[in-house]
XYZ file of C-alpha atoms in Angstrom:
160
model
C 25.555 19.854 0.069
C 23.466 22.959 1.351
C 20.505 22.431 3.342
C 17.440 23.262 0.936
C 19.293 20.663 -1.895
C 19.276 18.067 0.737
C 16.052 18.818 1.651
C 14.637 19.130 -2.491
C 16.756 15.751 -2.681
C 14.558 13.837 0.050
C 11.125 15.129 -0.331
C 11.943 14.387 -4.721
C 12.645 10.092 -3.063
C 9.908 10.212 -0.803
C 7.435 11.187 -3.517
C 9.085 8.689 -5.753
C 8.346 6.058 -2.726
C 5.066 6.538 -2.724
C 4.314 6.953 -6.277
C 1.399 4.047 -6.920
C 3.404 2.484 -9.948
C 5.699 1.376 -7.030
C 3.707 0.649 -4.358
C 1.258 -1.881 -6.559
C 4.566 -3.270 -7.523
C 6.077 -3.655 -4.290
C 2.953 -5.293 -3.008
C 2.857 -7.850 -6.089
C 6.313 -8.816 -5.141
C 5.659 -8.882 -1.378
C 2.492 -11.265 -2.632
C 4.302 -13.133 -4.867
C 7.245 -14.030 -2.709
C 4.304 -14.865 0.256
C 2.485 -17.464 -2.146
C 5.938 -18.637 -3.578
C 6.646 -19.539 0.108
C 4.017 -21.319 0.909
C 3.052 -23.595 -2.913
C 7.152 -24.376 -2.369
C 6.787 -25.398 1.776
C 3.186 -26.663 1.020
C 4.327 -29.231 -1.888
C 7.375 -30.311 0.366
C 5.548 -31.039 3.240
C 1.633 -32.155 1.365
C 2.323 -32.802 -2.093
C -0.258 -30.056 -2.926
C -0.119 -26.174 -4.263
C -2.517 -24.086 -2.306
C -3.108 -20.576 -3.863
C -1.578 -21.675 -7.302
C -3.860 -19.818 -9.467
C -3.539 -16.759 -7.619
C -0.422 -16.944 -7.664
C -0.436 -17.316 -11.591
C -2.566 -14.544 -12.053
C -1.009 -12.108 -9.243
C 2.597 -12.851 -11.340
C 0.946 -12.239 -15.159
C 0.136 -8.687 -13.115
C 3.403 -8.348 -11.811
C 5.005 -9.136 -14.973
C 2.815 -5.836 -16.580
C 3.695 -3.451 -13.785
C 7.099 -4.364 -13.800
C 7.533 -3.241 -17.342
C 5.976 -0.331 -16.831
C 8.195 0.698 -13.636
C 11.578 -0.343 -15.077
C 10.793 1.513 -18.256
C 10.208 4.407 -16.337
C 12.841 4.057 -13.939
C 15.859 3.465 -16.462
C 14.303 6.584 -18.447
C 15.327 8.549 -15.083
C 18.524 6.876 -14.188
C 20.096 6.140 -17.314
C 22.524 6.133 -18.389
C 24.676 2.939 -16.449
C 27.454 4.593 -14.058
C 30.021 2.291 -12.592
C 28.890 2.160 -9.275
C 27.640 -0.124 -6.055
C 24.039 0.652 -6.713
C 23.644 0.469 -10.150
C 25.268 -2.752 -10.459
C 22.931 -4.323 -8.201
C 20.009 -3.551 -9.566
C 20.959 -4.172 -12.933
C 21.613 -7.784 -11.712
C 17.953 -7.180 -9.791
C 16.576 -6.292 -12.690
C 17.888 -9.229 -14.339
C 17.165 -11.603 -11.933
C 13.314 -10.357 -11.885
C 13.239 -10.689 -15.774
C 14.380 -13.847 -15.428
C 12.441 -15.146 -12.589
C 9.447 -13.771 -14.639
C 9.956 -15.356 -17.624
C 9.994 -18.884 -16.082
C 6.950 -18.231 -14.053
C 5.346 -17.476 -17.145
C 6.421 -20.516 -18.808
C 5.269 -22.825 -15.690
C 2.082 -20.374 -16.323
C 1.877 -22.037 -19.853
C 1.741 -25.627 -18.193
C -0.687 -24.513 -15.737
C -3.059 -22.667 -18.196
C -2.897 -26.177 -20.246
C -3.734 -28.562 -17.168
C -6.252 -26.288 -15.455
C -8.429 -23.854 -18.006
C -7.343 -25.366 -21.588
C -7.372 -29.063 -20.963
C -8.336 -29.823 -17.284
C -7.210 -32.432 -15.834
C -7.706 -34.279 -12.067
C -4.484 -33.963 -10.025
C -1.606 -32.340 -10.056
C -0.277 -29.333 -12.752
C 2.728 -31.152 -14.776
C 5.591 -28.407 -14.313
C 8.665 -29.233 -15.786
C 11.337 -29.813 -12.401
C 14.355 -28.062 -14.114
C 12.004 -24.802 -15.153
C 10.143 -24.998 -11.502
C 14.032 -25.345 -9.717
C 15.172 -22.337 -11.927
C 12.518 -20.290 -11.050
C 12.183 -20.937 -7.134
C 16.671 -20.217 -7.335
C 15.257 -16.738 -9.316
C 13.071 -15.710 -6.913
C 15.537 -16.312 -4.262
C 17.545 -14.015 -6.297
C 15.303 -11.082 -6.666
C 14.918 -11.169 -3.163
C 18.172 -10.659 -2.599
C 19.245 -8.279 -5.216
C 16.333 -6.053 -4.616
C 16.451 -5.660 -0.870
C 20.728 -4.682 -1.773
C 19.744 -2.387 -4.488
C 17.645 -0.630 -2.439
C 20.213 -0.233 0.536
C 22.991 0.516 -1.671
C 20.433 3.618 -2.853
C 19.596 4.423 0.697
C 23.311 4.865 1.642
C 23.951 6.619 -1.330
C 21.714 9.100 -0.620
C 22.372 9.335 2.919
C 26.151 9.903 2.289
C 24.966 12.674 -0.259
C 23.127 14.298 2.673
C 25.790 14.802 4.860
């Protein structure tokens, strides 16, 4: 590839790396996985969730950025090419759509024991919905963080 088309190539990804859309939602997901962390050691190890609520409220933002960034990302990659990178993060993209919807569901069982109905004690969240998620967001981790190297090496093989 000639010099200036490498060069148009890497300044085009380092604008999209900094574009706010994916910053806000790289810093969600750095948050979320951070309070995920520490309500799943924390309950282990105390029996109690601390930073559940803003963890409830940081994911119902997450949920609305993350909309907004995959439409807009599958608008420029489309359409689906058999190949490393786009496999992985379809399955990343899965596994955060996933992982989202049952954190809104527990979201539904926290909304009901803590704004709708209070109650003393601890939020009722169903086990097999609460496993499921935590396994999700193990997931996303995952399938993310190889999406992103898979696009990295791609691109860095396409430079030289």
């Amino acid at each position: 590839m000639s010099q200036p088309a490498a060069r148009d190539l890497a300044e085009a990804r380092g604008l999209r790396l900094r574009a706010p859309l994916l910053l806000a939602l790289g810093a969600l997901l750095a948050f979320e996985a951070a309070g995920g962390i520490v309500i799943f050691c924390a309950r282990l190890v105390t029996g109690t969730t601390p930073g559940e609520s803003l963890h409830v409220i940081a994911g119902v933002a997450l949920t609305g950025i993350y909309a907004a960034y995959q439409v807009r990302h599958w608008n420029r990659v489309a359409p689906f090419r058999p190949r490393l990178d786009y496999l992985l993060g379809v399955i990343a993209s899965l596994s955060l759509a996933a992982t989202q919807a049952t954190g809104l569901w527990l979201a539904l069982s926290w909304w009901r024991d803590r704004v709708a109905q209070p109650v003393p004690g601890e939020v009722s969240y169903p086990a097999a919905l609460t496993a499921l998620h935590n396994i999700g967001s193990v997931a996303v981790w995952t399938f993310v963080s190889a999406h992103f190297g898979a696009v990295l090496m791609r691109d860095r093989r396409r430079e030289s």
